[in-house]
Coordinates of N, CA and C in Angstrom, one line a residue:
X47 N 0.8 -1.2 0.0 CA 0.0 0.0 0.0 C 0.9 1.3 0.0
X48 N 1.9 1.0 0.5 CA 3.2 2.4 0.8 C 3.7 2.6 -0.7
X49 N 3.7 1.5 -1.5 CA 4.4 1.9 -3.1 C 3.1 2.9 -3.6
X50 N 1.7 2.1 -3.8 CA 0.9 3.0 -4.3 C 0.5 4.3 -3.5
X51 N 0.5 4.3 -2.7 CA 0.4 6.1 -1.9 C 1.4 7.1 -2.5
X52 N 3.0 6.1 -2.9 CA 4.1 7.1 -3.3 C 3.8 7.3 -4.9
X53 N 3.2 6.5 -5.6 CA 3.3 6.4 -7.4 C 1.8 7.4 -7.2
X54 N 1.0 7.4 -6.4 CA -0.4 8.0 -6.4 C 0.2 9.5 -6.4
X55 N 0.7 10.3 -5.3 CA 1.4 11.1 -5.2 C 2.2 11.9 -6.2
X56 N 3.3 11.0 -6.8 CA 4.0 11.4 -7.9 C 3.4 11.9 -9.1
X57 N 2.5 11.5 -9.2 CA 1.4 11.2 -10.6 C 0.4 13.0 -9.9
X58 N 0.6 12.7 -9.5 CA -0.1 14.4 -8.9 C 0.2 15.4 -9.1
X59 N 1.2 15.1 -8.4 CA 2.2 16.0 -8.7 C 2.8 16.8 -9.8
X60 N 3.2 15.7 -10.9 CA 3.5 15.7 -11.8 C 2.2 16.5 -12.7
X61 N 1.1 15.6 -13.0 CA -0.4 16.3 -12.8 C -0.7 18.2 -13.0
X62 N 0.3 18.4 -12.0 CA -0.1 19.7 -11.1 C 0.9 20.5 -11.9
X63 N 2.1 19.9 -12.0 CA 3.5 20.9 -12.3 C 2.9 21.1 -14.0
X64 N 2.3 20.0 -14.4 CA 2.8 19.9 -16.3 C 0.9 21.4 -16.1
X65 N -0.1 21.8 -15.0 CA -1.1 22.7 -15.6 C -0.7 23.8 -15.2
X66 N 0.4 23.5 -14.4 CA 1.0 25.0 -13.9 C 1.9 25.4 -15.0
X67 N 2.6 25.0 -15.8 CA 3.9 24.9 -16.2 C 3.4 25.3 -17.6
X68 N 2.4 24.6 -17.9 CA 1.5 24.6 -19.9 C 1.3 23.7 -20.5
X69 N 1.5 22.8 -20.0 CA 1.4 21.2 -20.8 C 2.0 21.1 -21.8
X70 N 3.4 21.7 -22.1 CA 4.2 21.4 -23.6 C 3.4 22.4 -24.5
X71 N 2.3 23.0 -24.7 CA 1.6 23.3 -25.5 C 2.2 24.6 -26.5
X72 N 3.3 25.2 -25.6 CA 4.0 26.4 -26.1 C 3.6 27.5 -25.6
X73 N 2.1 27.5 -24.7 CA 1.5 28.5 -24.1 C 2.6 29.3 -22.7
X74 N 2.5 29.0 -21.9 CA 2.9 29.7 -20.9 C 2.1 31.0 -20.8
X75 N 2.8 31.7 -19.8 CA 2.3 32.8 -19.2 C 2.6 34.3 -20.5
X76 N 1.9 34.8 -21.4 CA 2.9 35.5 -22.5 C 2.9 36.7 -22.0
X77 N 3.5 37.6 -22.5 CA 4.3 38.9 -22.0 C 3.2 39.9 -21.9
X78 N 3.2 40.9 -21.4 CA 2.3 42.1 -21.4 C 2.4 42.9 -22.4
X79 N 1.5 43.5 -22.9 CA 2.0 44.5 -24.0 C 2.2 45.9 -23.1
X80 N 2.9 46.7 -23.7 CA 3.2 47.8 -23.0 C 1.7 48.5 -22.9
X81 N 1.7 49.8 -22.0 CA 0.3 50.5 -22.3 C 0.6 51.7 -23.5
X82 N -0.5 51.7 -24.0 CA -0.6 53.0 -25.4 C -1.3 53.9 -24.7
X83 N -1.7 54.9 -25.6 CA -2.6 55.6 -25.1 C -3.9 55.3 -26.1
X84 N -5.2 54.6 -25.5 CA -6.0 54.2 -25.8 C -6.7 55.2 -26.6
X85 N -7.3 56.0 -26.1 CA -8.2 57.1 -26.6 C -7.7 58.2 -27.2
X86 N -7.1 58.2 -28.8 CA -6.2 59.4 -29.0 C -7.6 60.3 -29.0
X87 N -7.0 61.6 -29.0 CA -7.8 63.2 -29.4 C -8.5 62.8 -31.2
X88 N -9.7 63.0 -31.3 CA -10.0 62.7 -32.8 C -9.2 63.6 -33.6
X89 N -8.8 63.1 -34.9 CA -8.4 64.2 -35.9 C -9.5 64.5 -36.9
X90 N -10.6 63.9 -36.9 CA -11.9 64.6 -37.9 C -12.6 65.6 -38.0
X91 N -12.8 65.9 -36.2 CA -13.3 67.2 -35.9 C -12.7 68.0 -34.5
X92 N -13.2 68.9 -34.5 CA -11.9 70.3 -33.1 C -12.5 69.2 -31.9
X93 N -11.4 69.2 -30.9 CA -11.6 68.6 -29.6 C -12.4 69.4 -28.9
X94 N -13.0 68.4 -27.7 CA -14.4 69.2 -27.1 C -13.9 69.0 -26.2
X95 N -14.5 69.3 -24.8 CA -14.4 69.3 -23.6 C -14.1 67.6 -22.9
X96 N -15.3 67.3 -23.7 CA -15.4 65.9 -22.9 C -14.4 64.9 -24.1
X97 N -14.0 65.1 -25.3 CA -12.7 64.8 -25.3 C -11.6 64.7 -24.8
X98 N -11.4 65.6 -23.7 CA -10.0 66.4 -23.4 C -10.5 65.3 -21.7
X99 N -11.8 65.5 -21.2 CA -12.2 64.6 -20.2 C -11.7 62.9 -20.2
X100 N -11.8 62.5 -21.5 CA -12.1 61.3 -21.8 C -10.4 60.6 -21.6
X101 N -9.6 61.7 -21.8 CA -7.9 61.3 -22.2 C -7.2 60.9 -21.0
X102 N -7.2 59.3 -21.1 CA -6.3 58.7 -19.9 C -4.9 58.3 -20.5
X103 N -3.9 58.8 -19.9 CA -2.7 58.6 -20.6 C -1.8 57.7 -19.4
X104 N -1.5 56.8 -19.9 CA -1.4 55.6 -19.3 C -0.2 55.6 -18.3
X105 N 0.1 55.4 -17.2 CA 1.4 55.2 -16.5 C 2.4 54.4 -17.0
X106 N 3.5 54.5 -16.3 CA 4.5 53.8 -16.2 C 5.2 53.5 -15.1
X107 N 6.6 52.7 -15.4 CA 7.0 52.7 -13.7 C 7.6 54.3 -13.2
X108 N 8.1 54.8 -14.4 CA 8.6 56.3 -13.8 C 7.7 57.3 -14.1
X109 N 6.3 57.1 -14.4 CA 5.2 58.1 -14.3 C 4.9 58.0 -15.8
X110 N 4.3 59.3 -16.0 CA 3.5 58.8 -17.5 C 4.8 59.0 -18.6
X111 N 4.0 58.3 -19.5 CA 5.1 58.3 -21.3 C 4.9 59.9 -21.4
X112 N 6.2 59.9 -22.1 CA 6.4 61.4 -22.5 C 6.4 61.8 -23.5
X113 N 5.9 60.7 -24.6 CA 5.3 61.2 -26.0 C 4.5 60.9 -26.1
X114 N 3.4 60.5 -25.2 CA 1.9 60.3 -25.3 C 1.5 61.9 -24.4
X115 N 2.0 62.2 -23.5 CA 1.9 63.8 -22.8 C 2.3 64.8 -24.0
X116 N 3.4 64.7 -24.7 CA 4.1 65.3 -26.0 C 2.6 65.5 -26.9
X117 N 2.1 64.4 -27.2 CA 1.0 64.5 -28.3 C -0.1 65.4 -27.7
X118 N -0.5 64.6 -27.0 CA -1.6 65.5 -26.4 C -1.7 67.0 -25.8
X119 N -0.5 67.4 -25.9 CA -0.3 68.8 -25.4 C -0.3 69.5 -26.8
X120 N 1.0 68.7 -27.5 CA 0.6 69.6 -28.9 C -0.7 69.6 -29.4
X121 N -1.3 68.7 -29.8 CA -2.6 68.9 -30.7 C -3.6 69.6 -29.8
X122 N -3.7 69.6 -28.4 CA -4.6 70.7 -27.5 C -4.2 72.3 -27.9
X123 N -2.5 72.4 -27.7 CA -2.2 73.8 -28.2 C -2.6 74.3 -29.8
X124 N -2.5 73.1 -30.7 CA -3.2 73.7 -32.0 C -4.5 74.0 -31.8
X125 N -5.5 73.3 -31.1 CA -6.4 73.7 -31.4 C -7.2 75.2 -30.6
X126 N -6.2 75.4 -29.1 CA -6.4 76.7 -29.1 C -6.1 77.8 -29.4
X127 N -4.3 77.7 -30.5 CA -4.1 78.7 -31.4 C -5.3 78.6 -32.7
X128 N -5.8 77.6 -32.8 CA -6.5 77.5 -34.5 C -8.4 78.9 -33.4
X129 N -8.2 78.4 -32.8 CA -9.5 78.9 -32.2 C -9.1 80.4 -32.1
X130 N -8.6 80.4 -31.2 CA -8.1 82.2 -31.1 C -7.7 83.0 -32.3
X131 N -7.2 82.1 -33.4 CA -7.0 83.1 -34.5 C -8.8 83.2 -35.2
X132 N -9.7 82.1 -35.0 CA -11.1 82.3 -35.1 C -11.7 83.4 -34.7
X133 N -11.3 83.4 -33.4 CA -12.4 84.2 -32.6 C -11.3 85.9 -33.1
X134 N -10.3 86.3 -33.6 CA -9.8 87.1 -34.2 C -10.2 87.7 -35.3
X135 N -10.6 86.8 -36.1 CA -11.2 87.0 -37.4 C -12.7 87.4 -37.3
X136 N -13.4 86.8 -36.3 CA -14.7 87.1 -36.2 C -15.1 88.5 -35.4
X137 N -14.1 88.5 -34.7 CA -14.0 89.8 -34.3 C -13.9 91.6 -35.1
X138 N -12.7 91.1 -35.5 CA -12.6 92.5 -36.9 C -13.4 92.1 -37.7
X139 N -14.1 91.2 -38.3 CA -15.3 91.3 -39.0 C -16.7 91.9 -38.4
X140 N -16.6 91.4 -36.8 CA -17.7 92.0 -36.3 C -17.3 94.3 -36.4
X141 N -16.5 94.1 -36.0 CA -16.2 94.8 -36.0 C -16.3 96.0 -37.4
X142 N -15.7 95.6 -38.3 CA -15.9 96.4 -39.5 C -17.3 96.1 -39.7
X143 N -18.3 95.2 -39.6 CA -19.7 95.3 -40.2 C -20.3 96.3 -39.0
X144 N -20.1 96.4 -37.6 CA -21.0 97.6 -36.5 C -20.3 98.7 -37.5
X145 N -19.0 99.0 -38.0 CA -19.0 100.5 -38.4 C -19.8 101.1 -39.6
X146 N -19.5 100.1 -40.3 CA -20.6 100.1 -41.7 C -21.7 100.4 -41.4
X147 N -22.6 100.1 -40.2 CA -23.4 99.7 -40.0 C -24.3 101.0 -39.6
X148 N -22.8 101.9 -38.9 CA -23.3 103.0 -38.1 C -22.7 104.1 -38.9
X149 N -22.4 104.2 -40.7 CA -22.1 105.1 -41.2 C -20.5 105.3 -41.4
X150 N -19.5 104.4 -41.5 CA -18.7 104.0 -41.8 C -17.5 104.8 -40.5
X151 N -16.1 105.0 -40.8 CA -15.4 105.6 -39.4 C -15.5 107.6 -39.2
X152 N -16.0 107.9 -40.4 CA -16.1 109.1 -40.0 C -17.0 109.9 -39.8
X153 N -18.1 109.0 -38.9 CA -19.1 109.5 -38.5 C -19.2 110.5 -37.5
X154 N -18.5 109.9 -36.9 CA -17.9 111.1 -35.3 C -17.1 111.9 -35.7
X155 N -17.3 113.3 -35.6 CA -16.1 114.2 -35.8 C -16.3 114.8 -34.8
X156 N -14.7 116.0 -34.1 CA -15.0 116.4 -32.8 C -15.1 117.5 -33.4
X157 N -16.1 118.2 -32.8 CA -16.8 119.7 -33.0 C -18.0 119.3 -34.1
X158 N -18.7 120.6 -34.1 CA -19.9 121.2 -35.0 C -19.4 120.7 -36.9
X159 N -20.9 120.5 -37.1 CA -20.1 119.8 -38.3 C -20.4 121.5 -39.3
X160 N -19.4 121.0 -40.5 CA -19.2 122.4 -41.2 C -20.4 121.6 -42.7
X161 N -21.4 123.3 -42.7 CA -22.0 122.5 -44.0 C -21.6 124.0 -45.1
X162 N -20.9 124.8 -44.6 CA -20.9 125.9 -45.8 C -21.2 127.5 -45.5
X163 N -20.9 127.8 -46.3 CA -20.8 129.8 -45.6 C -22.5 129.7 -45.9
X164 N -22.8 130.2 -44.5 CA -24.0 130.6 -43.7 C -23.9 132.2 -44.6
X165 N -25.2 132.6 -44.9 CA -25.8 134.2 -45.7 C -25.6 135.2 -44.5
X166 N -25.8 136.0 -44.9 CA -25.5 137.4 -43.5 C -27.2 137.5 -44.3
X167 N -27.9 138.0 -42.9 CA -29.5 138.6 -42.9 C -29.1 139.4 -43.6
X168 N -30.2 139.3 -45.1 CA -30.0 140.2 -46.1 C -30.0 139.8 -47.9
X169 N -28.8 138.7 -47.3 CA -28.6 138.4 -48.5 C -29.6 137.5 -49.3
X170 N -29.5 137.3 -50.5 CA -30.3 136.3 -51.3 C -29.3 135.1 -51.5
X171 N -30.2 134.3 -51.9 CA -29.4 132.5 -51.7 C -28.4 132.6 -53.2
X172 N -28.6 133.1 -54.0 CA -28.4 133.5 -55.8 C -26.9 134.5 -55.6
X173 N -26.6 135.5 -54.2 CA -24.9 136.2 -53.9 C -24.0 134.7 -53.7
X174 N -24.6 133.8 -53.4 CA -23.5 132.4 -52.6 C -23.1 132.0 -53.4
X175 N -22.1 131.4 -53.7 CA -20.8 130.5 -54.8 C -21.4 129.3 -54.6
X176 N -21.6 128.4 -55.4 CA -21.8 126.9 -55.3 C -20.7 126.1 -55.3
X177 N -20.6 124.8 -54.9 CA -19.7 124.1 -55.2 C -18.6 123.6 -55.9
X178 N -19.3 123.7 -57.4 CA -18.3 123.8 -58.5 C -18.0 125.2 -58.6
X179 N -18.2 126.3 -58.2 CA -17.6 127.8 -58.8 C -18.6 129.0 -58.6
X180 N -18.5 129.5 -59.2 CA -19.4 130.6 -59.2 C -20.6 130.6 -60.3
X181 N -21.1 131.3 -59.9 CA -22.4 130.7 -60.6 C -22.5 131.6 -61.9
X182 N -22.9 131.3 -63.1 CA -22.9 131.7 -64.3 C -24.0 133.0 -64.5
X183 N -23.7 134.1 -64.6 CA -24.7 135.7 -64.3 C -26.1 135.3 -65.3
X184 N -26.9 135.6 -64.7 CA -28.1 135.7 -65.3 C -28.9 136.0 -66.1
X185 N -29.3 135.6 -67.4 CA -29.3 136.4 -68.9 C -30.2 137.3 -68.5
X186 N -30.4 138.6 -69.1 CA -31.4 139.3 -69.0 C -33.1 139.0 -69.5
X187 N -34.1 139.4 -69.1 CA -35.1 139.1 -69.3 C -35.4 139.1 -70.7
X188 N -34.8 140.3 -71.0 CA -35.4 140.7 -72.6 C -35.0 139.8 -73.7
X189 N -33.8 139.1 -73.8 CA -32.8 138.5 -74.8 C -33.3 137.3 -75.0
X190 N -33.5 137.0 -76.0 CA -34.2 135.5 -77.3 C -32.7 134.8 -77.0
X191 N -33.2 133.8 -76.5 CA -32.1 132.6 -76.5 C -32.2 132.1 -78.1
X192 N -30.9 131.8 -79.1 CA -31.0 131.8 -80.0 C -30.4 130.2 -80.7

């Protein structure tokens, strides 16, 4: 009974070592893949809030990867220079359409505005010079335009 308790045993054993070990199969235990950065920033459309929420950048033993932090900082920084030169453009547009809007930039002048030599009480509107010159004298009543 003492041989089969020891062959029972061995056979166990052995049993135990060959499910722990892989059974020959070539399996074993296989290696880890390193971590990526799972969720890049889309490139189809501008990152959103809960984009920038969603971005888990994966550890390491000496803290995070420095070209998965590298990416993500760059393409954040593009897209808040790409926006601020937006919100630039839309601005001096706004901008020149309120001037247009209110009679272009020389609407405001400082002082009284000038429209032209005012008559002295007395005069007739016919003594004034007009714009192109002086005004052409006035034929006499009598004379046949010919």
């Amino acid at each position: 009974m003492f041989w089969f308790l020891l062959i029972a045993m061995v056979v166990v054993v052995a049993a135990v070592t060959l499910v722990v070990v892989g059974g020959g199969d070539g399996g074993g235990l296989r290696d880890s893949e390193p971590d990526r950065l799972h969720d890049p920033l889309p490139d189809a459309r501008p990152v959103g809030r809960a984009d920038v929420e969603a971005v888990r950048i994966p550890v390491t033993v000496r803290g995070y990867r420095m070209n998965d932090v590298d990416d993500v900082l760059d393409r954040l920084g593009a897209e808040l220079a790409a926006r601020d030169a937006r919100i630039a453009e839309l601005e001096a547009a706004l901008a020149g359409a309120h001037a247009s809007a209110m009679g272009g930039p020389g609407l405001i002048q400082d002082g009284p505005p000038v429209l032209g030599p005012v008559p002295e009480p007395g005069e007739s509107s016919g003594d004034r010079t007009s714009v192109d010159g002086p005004e052409a004298p006035a034929s006499p009543e009598g004379e046949d335009r010919a």
